[in-house]
PDB file of C-alpha atoms in Angstrom:
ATOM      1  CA  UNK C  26      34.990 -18.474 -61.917  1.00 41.00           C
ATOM      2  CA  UNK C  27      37.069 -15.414 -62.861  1.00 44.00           C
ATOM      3  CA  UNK C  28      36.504 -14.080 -66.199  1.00 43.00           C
ATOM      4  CA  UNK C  29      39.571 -11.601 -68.072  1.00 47.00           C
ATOM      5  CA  UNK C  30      39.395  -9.886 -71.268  1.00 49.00           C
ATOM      6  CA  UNK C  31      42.108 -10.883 -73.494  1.00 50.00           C
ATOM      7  CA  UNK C  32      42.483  -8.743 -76.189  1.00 53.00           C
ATOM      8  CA  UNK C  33      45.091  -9.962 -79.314  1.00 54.00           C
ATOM      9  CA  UNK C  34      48.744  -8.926 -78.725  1.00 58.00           C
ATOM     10  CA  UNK C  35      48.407  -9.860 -74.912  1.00 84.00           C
ATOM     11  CA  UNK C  36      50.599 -12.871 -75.341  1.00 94.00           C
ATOM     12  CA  UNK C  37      52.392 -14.502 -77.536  1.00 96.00           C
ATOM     13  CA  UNK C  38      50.940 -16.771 -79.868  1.00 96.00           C
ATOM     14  CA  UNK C  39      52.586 -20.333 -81.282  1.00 97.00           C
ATOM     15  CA  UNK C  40      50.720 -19.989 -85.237  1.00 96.00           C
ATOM     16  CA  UNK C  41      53.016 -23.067 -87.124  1.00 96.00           C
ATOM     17  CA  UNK C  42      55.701 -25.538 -85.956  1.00 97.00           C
ATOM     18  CA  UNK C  43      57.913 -27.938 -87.380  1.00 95.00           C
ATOM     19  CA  UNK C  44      61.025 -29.753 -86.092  1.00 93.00           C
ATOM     20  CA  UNK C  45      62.823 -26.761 -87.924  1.00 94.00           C
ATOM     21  CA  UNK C  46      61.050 -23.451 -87.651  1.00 97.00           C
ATOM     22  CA  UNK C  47      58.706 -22.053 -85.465  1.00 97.00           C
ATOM     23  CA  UNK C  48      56.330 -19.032 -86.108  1.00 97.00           C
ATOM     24  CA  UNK C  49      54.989 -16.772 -82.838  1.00 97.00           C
ATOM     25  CA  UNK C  50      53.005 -14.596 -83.669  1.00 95.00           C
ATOM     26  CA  UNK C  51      54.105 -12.998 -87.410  1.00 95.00           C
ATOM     27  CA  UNK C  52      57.442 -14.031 -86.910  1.00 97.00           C
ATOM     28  CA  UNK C  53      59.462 -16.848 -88.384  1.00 97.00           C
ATOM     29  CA  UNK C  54      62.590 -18.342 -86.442  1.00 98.00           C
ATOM     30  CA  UNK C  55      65.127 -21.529 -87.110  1.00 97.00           C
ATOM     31  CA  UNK C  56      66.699 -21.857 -83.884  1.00 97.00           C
ATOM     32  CA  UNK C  57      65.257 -23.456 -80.239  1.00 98.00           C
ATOM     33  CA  UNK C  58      63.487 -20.199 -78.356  1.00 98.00           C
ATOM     34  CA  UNK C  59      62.147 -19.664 -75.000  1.00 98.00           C
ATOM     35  CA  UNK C  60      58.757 -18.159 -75.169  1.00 98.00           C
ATOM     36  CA  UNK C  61      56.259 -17.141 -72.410  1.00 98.00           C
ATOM     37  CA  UNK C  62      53.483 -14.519 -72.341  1.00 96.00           C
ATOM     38  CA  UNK C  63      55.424 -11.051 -72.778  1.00 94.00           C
ATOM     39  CA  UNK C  64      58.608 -13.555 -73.407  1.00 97.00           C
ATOM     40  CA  UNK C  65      60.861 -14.170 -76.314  1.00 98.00           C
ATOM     41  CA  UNK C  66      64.305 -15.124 -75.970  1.00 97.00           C
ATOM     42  CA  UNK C  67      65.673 -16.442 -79.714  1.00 96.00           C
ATOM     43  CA  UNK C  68      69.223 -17.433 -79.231  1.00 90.00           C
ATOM     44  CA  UNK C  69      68.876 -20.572 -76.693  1.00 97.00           C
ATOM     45  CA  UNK C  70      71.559 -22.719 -77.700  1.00 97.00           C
ATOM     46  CA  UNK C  71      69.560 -25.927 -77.470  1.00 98.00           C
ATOM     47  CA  UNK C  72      69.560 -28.715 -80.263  1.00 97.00           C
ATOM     48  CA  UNK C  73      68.431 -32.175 -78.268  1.00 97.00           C
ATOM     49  CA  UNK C  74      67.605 -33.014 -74.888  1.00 97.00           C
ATOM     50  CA  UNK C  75      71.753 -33.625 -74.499  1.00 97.00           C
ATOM     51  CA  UNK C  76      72.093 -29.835 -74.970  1.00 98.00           C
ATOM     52  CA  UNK C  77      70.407 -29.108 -71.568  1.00 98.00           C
ATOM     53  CA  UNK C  78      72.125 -28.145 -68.325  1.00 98.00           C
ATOM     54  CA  UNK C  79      72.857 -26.002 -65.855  1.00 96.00           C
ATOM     55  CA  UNK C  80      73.926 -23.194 -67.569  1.00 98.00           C
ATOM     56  CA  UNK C  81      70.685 -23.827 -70.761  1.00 98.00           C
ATOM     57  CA  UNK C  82      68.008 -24.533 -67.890  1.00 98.00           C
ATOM     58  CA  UNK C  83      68.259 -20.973 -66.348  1.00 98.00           C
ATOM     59  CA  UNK C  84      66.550 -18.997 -68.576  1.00 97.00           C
ATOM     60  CA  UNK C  85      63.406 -21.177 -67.900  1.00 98.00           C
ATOM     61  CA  UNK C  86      63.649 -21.232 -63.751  1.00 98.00           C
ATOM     62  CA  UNK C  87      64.481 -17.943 -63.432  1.00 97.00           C
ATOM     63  CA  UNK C  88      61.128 -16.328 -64.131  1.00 95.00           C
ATOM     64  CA  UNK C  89      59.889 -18.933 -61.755  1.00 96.00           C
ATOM     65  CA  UNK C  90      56.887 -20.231 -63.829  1.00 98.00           C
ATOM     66  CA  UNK C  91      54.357 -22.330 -62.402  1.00 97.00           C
ATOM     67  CA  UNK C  92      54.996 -24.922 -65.478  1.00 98.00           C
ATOM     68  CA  UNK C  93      57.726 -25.268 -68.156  1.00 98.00           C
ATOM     69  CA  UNK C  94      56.777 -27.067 -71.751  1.00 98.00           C
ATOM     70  CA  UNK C  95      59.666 -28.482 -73.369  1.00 98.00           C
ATOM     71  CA  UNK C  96      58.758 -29.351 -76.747  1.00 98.00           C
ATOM     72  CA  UNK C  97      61.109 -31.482 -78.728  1.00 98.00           C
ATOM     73  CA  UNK C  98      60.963 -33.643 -81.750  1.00 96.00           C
ATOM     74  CA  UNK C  99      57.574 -35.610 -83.033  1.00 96.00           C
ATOM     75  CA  UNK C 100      58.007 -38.582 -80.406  1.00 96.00           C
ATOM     76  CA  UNK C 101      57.608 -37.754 -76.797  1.00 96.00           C
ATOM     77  CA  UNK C 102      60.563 -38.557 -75.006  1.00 96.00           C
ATOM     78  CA  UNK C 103      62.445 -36.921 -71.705  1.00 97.00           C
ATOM     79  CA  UNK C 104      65.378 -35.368 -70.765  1.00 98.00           C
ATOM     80  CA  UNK C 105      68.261 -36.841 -68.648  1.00 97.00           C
ATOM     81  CA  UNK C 106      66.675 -37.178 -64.686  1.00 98.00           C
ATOM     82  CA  UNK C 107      69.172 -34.657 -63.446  1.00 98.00           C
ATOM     83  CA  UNK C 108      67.378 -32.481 -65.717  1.00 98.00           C
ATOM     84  CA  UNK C 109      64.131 -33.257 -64.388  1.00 98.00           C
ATOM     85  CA  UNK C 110      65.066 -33.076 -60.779  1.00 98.00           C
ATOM     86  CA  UNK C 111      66.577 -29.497 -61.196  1.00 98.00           C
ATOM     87  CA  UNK C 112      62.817 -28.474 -62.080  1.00 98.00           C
ATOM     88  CA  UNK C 113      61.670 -29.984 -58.832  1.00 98.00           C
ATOM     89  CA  UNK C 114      63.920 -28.484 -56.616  1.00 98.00           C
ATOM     90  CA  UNK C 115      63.042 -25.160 -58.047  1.00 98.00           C
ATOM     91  CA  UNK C 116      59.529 -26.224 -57.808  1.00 98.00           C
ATOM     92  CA  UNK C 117      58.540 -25.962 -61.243  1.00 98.00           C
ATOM     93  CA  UNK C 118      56.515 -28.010 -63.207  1.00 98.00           C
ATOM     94  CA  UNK C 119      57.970 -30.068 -65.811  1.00 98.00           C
ATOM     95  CA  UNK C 120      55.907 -31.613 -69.106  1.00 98.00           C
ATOM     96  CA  UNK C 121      58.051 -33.109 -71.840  1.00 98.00           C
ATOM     97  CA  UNK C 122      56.141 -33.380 -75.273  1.00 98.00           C
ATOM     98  CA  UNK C 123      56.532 -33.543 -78.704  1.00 98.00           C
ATOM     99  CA  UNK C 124      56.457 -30.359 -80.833  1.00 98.00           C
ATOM    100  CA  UNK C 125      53.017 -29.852 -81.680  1.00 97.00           C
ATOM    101  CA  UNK C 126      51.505 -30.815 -78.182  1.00 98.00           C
ATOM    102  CA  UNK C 127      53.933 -28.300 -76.978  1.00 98.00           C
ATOM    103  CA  UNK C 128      52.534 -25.782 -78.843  1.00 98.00           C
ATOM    104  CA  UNK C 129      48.907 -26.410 -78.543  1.00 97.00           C
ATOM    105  CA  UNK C 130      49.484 -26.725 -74.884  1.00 98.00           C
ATOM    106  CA  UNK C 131      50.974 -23.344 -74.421  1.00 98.00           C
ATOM    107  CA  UNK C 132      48.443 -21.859 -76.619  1.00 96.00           C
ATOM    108  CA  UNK C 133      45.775 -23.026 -74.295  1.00 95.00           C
ATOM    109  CA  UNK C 134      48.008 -22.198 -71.318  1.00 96.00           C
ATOM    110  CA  UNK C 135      48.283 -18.261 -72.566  1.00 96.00           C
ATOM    111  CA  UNK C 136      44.628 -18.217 -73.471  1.00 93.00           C
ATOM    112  CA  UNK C 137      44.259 -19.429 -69.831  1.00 92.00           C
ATOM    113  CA  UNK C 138      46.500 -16.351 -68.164  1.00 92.00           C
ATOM    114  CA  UNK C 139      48.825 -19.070 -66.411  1.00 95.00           C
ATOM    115  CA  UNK C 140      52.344 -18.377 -65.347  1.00 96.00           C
ATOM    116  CA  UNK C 141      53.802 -20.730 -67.975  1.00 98.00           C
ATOM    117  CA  UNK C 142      57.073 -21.367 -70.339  1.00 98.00           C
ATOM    118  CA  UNK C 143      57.737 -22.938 -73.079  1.00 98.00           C
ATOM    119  CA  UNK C 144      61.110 -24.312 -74.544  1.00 98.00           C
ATOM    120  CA  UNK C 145      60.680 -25.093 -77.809  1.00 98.00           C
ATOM    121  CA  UNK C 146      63.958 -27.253 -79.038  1.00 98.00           C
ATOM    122  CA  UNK C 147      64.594 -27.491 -82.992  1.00 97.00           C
ATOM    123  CA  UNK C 148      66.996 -29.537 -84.990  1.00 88.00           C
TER     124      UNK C 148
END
């Protein structure tokens, strides 16, 4: 078992959700984000599942995590399968969940030191 010392301010940090805000950390945002460990990108032009592509998926393959979170709405439910197959051919993981599980799981994920993402899509 290895053991690391994480001391506060070594990742991000998911403290409140909803299906229209977010807050990492001390900070407050109304839009979708991408966040990861040292990660914050607030302007991904995401609304619903339909709003994914090519061109919207990048951002999260291009750091080449081991595992992206999408977390959308309070109902699990999946994007389109050409979405889901893009993430396999890059061979990155892929978990769909609902909002809160999202952010729980990436919590846990951070606290773990994993090589994870996390697309967080609000309305």
């Amino acid at each position: 078992m290895q053991l690391t010392e994480h001391l506060p301010g070594a990742y991000h940090v998911v403290r409140q959700i909803s299906t229209d805000a977010i807050q990492i950390d001390q900070d407050r945002y109304s839009a979708s984000v991408i966040v990861g460990a040292r990660l914050l990108e607030t302007d991904w032009p995401v609304q619903a599942y339909e709003d994914l592509n090519e061109t919207t998926i990048e951002p999260l393959l291009i750091h080449q995590p081991e595992v992206v979170l999408l977390g959308y709405g309070k109902q699990q439910s999946f994007p389109r399968i050409e979405i889901q197959r893009a993430f396999l051919q890059a061979g990155v993981g892929l978990e769909c969940m609902t909002l809160d599980a999202a952010a729980r799981t990436f919590n846990v994920l951070m606290s773990e030191n994993r090589r994870a993402l996390a697309g967080f899509i609000l309305a």
